[in-house]
Amino acid sequence: MQKNKSPVLGKLVLGKLVLGITGGIAAYKAAELVRLLVKAGIDVQVVMTSAACQFITPVTMQALSGKPVFIDMWDSSISNGMPHIELSRNADAILVAPASADFIAKLVHGRADDLLSALCLARDCPLLVAPAMNKQMWENPATQRNIKQLKADDISILGPDSGEQACGEVGLGRMLEAEALLALVNAHFTPKLLAGKRVLITAGATLEMIDPVRAITNLSSGKMGYAIAQAAADMGAEVTLVSGATALAVPNHVKNISATSAQSMYQAVMSNIATLKFEPKDIFISVAAVADYSPAQTSAQKIKKSKSLLTLGLVPNKDILAEVASLPNAPFCVGFAAETENLLEYAETKRKAKKLPLIVANLASQAMGSDENQVTLLDKNGVHVLPHAQKSEIAKLLLQHVANMLL
Ligand code: CTP
């Protein structure tokens, strides 16, 4: 098979981030945030205020980010003696998390009396702020005025969250959890390549009931399909996820429809494509591990064991992907092929048999249950090998490829 010499795929993640930490109890959450940002492949430079150091030590943040932490405006380790210019010069963005009420007020006034505030003032990149404070401080008209001003200055406000606070009160003011912040930061920096498109994704495994307590299923965690749903929403698409049972949280800004059996998944997919009036510019991505067969009959009662051979009659299920791809006004269809052998050959055979513009080939042993994967894309131009990466990263690269094919 022809190997594509000039793949158009590039990295679609935020590269360098300055993470500013100010003084508040939520500073402890910044440790987890750094861990997640680094895990997502983002180069994180931590800058702390001296108040932040009262809550969490720079040593912790250095260990997690793998880089020295800057606190002091007069730090001489930056060669030109201007850390407030140098640190933000190379950054794609600055995120202040947690941002105290006092720091927010400083930003409003453009004050620059410590390294972090000076860095924010001297920046040449987007600034994102995750407020964290007591409920009364958040509700205070002064803070609300300040937040309004920051928004008017084109500064993105992430959160705050509502719930139990360190001071014992319950209400708005908590910093968003690290995972939620990471998702928002990712969404913020993902190019809106799929704006104006509808994307329908199937994910997880179907369950074909034999009796009320037994079923035939496939092994599938749903992680790849959910990662694609999140990435598609981040890229500005209107996303619907038709999902078999999984233990995963529904991604932000994604409509979720649960479908247990292959039959109910088929119905959910077809009715969505019809009601949302999918067109060839829209996208269907079939990631679900759909059972190829269902029991010919489902027993209403639990089948009792006996010593004789039990024969189970199985009837084939509809191939959802092939059915969608053969619709008159079919959306752009992407299939997945999880194989145990002859990966590329079997995947290409499936792509042609189901009349798909694109199929994603992966080895079942590498894909199943893991947060990472190694996939190869096959289309009419040949084979595009993607790097071994987190499923969230693979999702972005796959959708970037789809967006390029739809141009
Ligand atoms: N698929 C589907 N409906 C089915 C079976 C498969 O939509 N009833 C989709 C899957 O979601 C995947 C692609 O078809 O995108 C390939 O699925 P796979 O199970 O690898 O292949 P099958 O066509 O079922 O063939 P086989 O099981 O023989 O490998």
PDB file of N, CA, C and O and ligand atoms in Angstrom, residues 202 218 262 284-292 317-322 334-339 350 354 356 359, ligand 1:
ATOM      1  N   THR A 202     -20.411   7.162  17.627  1.00  0.00           N
ATOM      2  CA  THR A 202     -20.829   6.044  18.479  1.00  0.00           C
ATOM      3  C   THR A 202     -19.612   5.616  19.289  1.00  0.00           C
ATOM      4  O   THR A 202     -18.483   5.675  18.806  1.00  0.00           O
ATOM      5  N   ASN A 218     -18.755  -6.785  23.697  1.00  0.00           N
ATOM      6  CA  ASN A 218     -17.369  -6.663  23.251  1.00  0.00           C
ATOM      7  C   ASN A 218     -16.589  -5.947  24.347  1.00  0.00           C
ATOM      8  O   ASN A 218     -17.184  -5.256  25.170  1.00  0.00           O
ATOM      9  N   ALA A 262     -27.182  -3.248  19.992  1.00  0.00           N
ATOM     10  CA  ALA A 262     -26.832  -2.861  18.619  1.00  0.00           C
ATOM     11  C   ALA A 262     -28.073  -2.295  17.915  1.00  0.00           C
ATOM     12  O   ALA A 262     -27.987  -1.309  17.179  1.00  0.00           O
ATOM     13  N   PHE A 284     -19.848  11.407  10.505  1.00  0.00           N
ATOM     14  CA  PHE A 284     -20.237  10.280  11.365  1.00  0.00           C
ATOM     15  C   PHE A 284     -18.984   9.471  11.679  1.00  0.00           C
ATOM     16  O   PHE A 284     -18.273   9.032  10.767  1.00  0.00           O
ATOM     17  N   ILE A 285     -18.694   9.288  12.960  1.00  0.00           N
ATOM     18  CA  ILE A 285     -17.491   8.525  13.346  1.00  0.00           C
ATOM     19  C   ILE A 285     -17.946   7.326  14.181  1.00  0.00           C
ATOM     20  O   ILE A 285     -18.499   7.480  15.273  1.00  0.00           O
ATOM     21  N   SER A 286     -17.728   6.157  13.648  1.00  0.00           N
ATOM     22  CA  SER A 286     -18.237   4.933  14.269  1.00  0.00           C
ATOM     23  C   SER A 286     -17.111   4.274  15.069  1.00  0.00           C
ATOM     24  O   SER A 286     -16.306   3.535  14.526  1.00  0.00           O
ATOM     25  N   VAL A 287     -17.072   4.595  16.347  1.00  0.00           N
ATOM     26  CA  VAL A 287     -15.995   4.054  17.190  1.00  0.00           C
ATOM     27  C   VAL A 287     -16.510   2.870  18.005  1.00  0.00           C
ATOM     28  O   VAL A 287     -15.736   2.067  18.522  1.00  0.00           O
ATOM     29  N   ALA A 288     -17.834   2.760  18.120  1.00  0.00           N
ATOM     30  CA  ALA A 288     -18.414   1.733  19.009  1.00  0.00           C
ATOM     31  C   ALA A 288     -18.004   0.326  18.591  1.00  0.00           C
ATOM     32  O   ALA A 288     -17.846   0.022  17.405  1.00  0.00           O
ATOM     33  N   ALA A 289     -17.822  -0.505  19.595  1.00  0.00           N
ATOM     34  CA  ALA A 289     -17.608  -1.936  19.359  1.00  0.00           C
ATOM     35  C   ALA A 289     -19.004  -2.564  19.363  1.00  0.00           C
ATOM     36  O   ALA A 289     -19.542  -2.938  20.411  1.00  0.00           O
ATOM     37  N   VAL A 290     -19.602  -2.586  18.177  1.00  0.00           N
ATOM     38  CA  VAL A 290     -20.982  -3.067  18.047  1.00  0.00           C
ATOM     39  C   VAL A 290     -20.946  -4.596  17.932  1.00  0.00           C
ATOM     40  O   VAL A 290     -20.168  -5.131  17.136  1.00  0.00           O
ATOM     41  N   ALA A 291     -21.796  -5.270  18.700  1.00  0.00           N
ATOM     42  CA  ALA A 291     -21.839  -6.732  18.602  1.00  0.00           C
ATOM     43  C   ALA A 291     -22.343  -7.110  17.211  1.00  0.00           C
ATOM     44  O   ALA A 291     -23.324  -6.539  16.720  1.00  0.00           O
ATOM     45  N   ASP A 292     -21.659  -8.034  16.579  1.00  0.00           N
ATOM     46  CA  ASP A 292     -22.067  -8.438  15.229  1.00  0.00           C
ATOM     47  C   ASP A 292     -23.308  -9.333  15.260  1.00  0.00           C
ATOM     48  O   ASP A 292     -24.011  -9.435  14.258  1.00  0.00           O
ATOM     49  N   ASN A 317     -26.499  -8.684  13.408  1.00  0.00           N
ATOM     50  CA  ASN A 317     -27.030  -7.318  13.577  1.00  0.00           C
ATOM     51  C   ASN A 317     -26.743  -6.507  12.329  1.00  0.00           C
ATOM     52  O   ASN A 317     -25.857  -6.847  11.546  1.00  0.00           O
ATOM     53  N   LYS A 318     -27.460  -5.391  12.211  1.00  0.00           N
ATOM     54  CA  LYS A 318     -27.192  -4.477  11.086  1.00  0.00           C
ATOM     55  C   LYS A 318     -25.826  -3.848  11.285  1.00  0.00           C
ATOM     56  O   LYS A 318     -25.421  -3.568  12.416  1.00  0.00           O
ATOM     57  N   ASP A 319     -25.118  -3.618  10.205  1.00  0.00           N
ATOM     58  CA  ASP A 319     -23.851  -2.895  10.283  1.00  0.00           C
ATOM     59  C   ASP A 319     -24.183  -1.399  10.214  1.00  0.00           C
ATOM     60  O   ASP A 319     -24.525  -0.870   9.141  1.00  0.00           O
ATOM     61  N   ILE A 320     -24.112  -0.744  11.362  1.00  0.00           N
ATOM     62  CA  ILE A 320     -24.570   0.655  11.452  1.00  0.00           C
ATOM     63  C   ILE A 320     -23.766   1.548  10.505  1.00  0.00           C
ATOM     64  O   ILE A 320     -24.313   2.348   9.746  1.00  0.00           O
ATOM     65  N   LEU A 321     -22.454   1.372  10.550  1.00  0.00           N
ATOM     66  CA  LEU A 321     -21.581   2.213   9.731  1.00  0.00           C
ATOM     67  C   LEU A 321     -21.858   2.035   8.236  1.00  0.00           C
ATOM     68  O   LEU A 321     -22.002   3.021   7.494  1.00  0.00           O
ATOM     69  N   ALA A 322     -21.975   0.780   7.812  1.00  0.00           N
ATOM     70  CA  ALA A 322     -22.225   0.522   6.391  1.00  0.00           C
ATOM     71  C   ALA A 322     -23.577   1.100   5.972  1.00  0.00           C
ATOM     72  O   ALA A 322     -23.722   1.643   4.867  1.00  0.00           O
ATOM     73  N   VAL A 334     -16.371   7.870   9.039  1.00  0.00           N
ATOM     74  CA  VAL A 334     -15.072   7.376   9.510  1.00  0.00           C
ATOM     75  C   VAL A 334     -15.315   6.091  10.298  1.00  0.00           C
ATOM     76  O   VAL A 334     -16.129   6.060  11.221  1.00  0.00           O
ATOM     77  N   GLY A 335     -14.609   5.028   9.908  1.00  0.00           N
ATOM     78  CA  GLY A 335     -14.725   3.763  10.634  1.00  0.00           C
ATOM     79  C   GLY A 335     -13.491   3.499  11.466  1.00  0.00           C
ATOM     80  O   GLY A 335     -12.452   4.147  11.300  1.00  0.00           O
ATOM     81  N   PHE A 336     -13.606   2.552  12.364  1.00  0.00           N
ATOM     82  CA  PHE A 336     -12.470   2.073  13.152  1.00  0.00           C
ATOM     83  C   PHE A 336     -12.308   0.591  12.880  1.00  0.00           C
ATOM     84  O   PHE A 336     -13.312  -0.129  12.768  1.00  0.00           O
ATOM     85  N   ALA A 337     -11.096   0.137  12.778  1.00  0.00           N
ATOM     86  CA  ALA A 337     -10.861  -1.299  12.652  1.00  0.00           C
ATOM     87  C   ALA A 337      -9.892  -1.705  13.747  1.00  0.00           C
ATOM     88  O   ALA A 337      -8.738  -1.263  13.757  1.00  0.00           O
ATOM     89  N   ALA A 338     -10.384  -2.482  14.701  1.00  0.00           N
ATOM     90  CA  ALA A 338      -9.508  -3.010  15.758  1.00  0.00           C
ATOM     91  C   ALA A 338      -9.222  -4.454  15.385  1.00  0.00           C
ATOM     92  O   ALA A 338     -10.146  -5.270  15.316  1.00  0.00           O
ATOM     93  N   GLU A 339      -7.968  -4.737  15.093  1.00  0.00           N
ATOM     94  CA  GLU A 339      -7.618  -6.073  14.609  1.00  0.00           C
ATOM     95  C   GLU A 339      -6.570  -6.707  15.508  1.00  0.00           C
ATOM     96  O   GLU A 339      -5.876  -6.007  16.266  1.00  0.00           O
ATOM     97  N   LYS A 350     -11.981  -3.401   4.927  1.00  0.00           N
ATOM     98  CA  LYS A 350     -13.210  -2.890   5.560  1.00  0.00           C
ATOM     99  C   LYS A 350     -13.570  -1.516   4.996  1.00  0.00           C
ATOM    100  O   LYS A 350     -14.729  -1.209   4.759  1.00  0.00           O
ATOM    101  N   LYS A 354     -17.131  -1.072   3.161  1.00  0.00           N
ATOM    102  CA  LYS A 354     -18.173  -0.214   3.749  1.00  0.00           C
ATOM    103  C   LYS A 354     -18.247   1.140   3.047  1.00  0.00           C
ATOM    104  O   LYS A 354     -18.976   2.027   3.466  1.00  0.00           O
ATOM    105  N   LEU A 356     -16.015   3.736   2.775  1.00  0.00           N
ATOM    106  CA  LEU A 356     -15.664   4.822   3.690  1.00  0.00           C
ATOM    107  C   LEU A 356     -14.523   5.648   3.110  1.00  0.00           C
ATOM    108  O   LEU A 356     -13.558   5.090   2.595  1.00  0.00           O
ATOM    109  N   ILE A 359     -10.618   5.241   7.329  1.00  0.00           N
ATOM    110  CA  ILE A 359     -10.738   4.263   8.429  1.00  0.00           C
ATOM    111  C   ILE A 359      -9.513   4.388   9.323  1.00  0.00           C
ATOM    112  O   ILE A 359      -8.416   4.751   8.870  1.00  0.00           O
TER     113      ILE A 359
HETATM  114  N1  CTP B   1     -19.602  -1.426  12.969  1.00  0.00           N
HETATM  115  C1  CTP B   1     -20.907  -0.992  12.975  1.00  0.00           C
HETATM  116  N2  CTP B   1     -21.919  -1.885  13.147  1.00  0.00           N
HETATM  117  C2  CTP B   1     -21.667  -3.177  13.300  1.00  0.00           C
HETATM  118  C3  CTP B   1     -20.338  -3.647  13.291  1.00  0.00           C
HETATM  119  C4  CTP B   1     -19.320  -2.743  13.119  1.00  0.00           C
HETATM  120  O1  CTP B   1     -21.141   0.202  12.847  1.00  0.00           O
HETATM  121  N3  CTP B   1     -22.691  -4.018  13.466  1.00  0.00           N
HETATM  122  C5  CTP B   1     -18.508  -0.454  12.753  1.00  0.00           C
HETATM  123  C6  CTP B   1     -17.577  -0.266  13.933  1.00  0.00           C
HETATM  124  O2  CTP B   1     -18.029   0.758  14.790  1.00  0.00           O
HETATM  125  C7  CTP B   1     -16.267   0.090  13.247  1.00  0.00           C
HETATM  126  C8  CTP B   1     -16.325  -0.651  11.922  1.00  0.00           C
HETATM  127  O3  CTP B   1     -17.709  -0.934  11.706  1.00  0.00           O
HETATM  128  O4  CTP B   1     -16.198   1.456  12.937  1.00  0.00           O
HETATM  129  C9  CTP B   1     -15.538  -1.918  11.898  1.00  0.00           C
HETATM  130  O5  CTP B   1     -15.935  -2.739  12.967  1.00  0.00           O
HETATM  131  P1  CTP B   1     -15.220  -4.122  13.263  1.00  0.00           P
HETATM  132  O6  CTP B   1     -15.891  -4.778  14.420  1.00  0.00           O
HETATM  133  O7  CTP B   1     -13.721  -3.909  13.317  1.00  0.00           O
HETATM  134  O8  CTP B   1     -15.473  -4.918  11.938  1.00  0.00           O
HETATM  135  P2  CTP B   1     -16.664  -5.753  11.432  1.00  0.00           P
HETATM  136  O9  CTP B   1     -17.225  -5.039  10.239  1.00  0.00           O
HETATM  137  O10 CTP B   1     -17.626  -6.087  12.522  1.00  0.00           O
HETATM  138  O11 CTP B   1     -15.897  -7.053  10.922  1.00  0.00           O
HETATM  139  P3  CTP B   1     -15.142  -8.202  11.773  1.00  0.00           P
HETATM  140  O12 CTP B   1     -15.870  -8.287  13.090  1.00  0.00           O
HETATM  141  O13 CTP B   1     -15.308  -9.402  10.915  1.00  0.00           O
HETATM  142  O14 CTP B   1     -13.713  -7.767  11.916  1.00  0.00           O
END
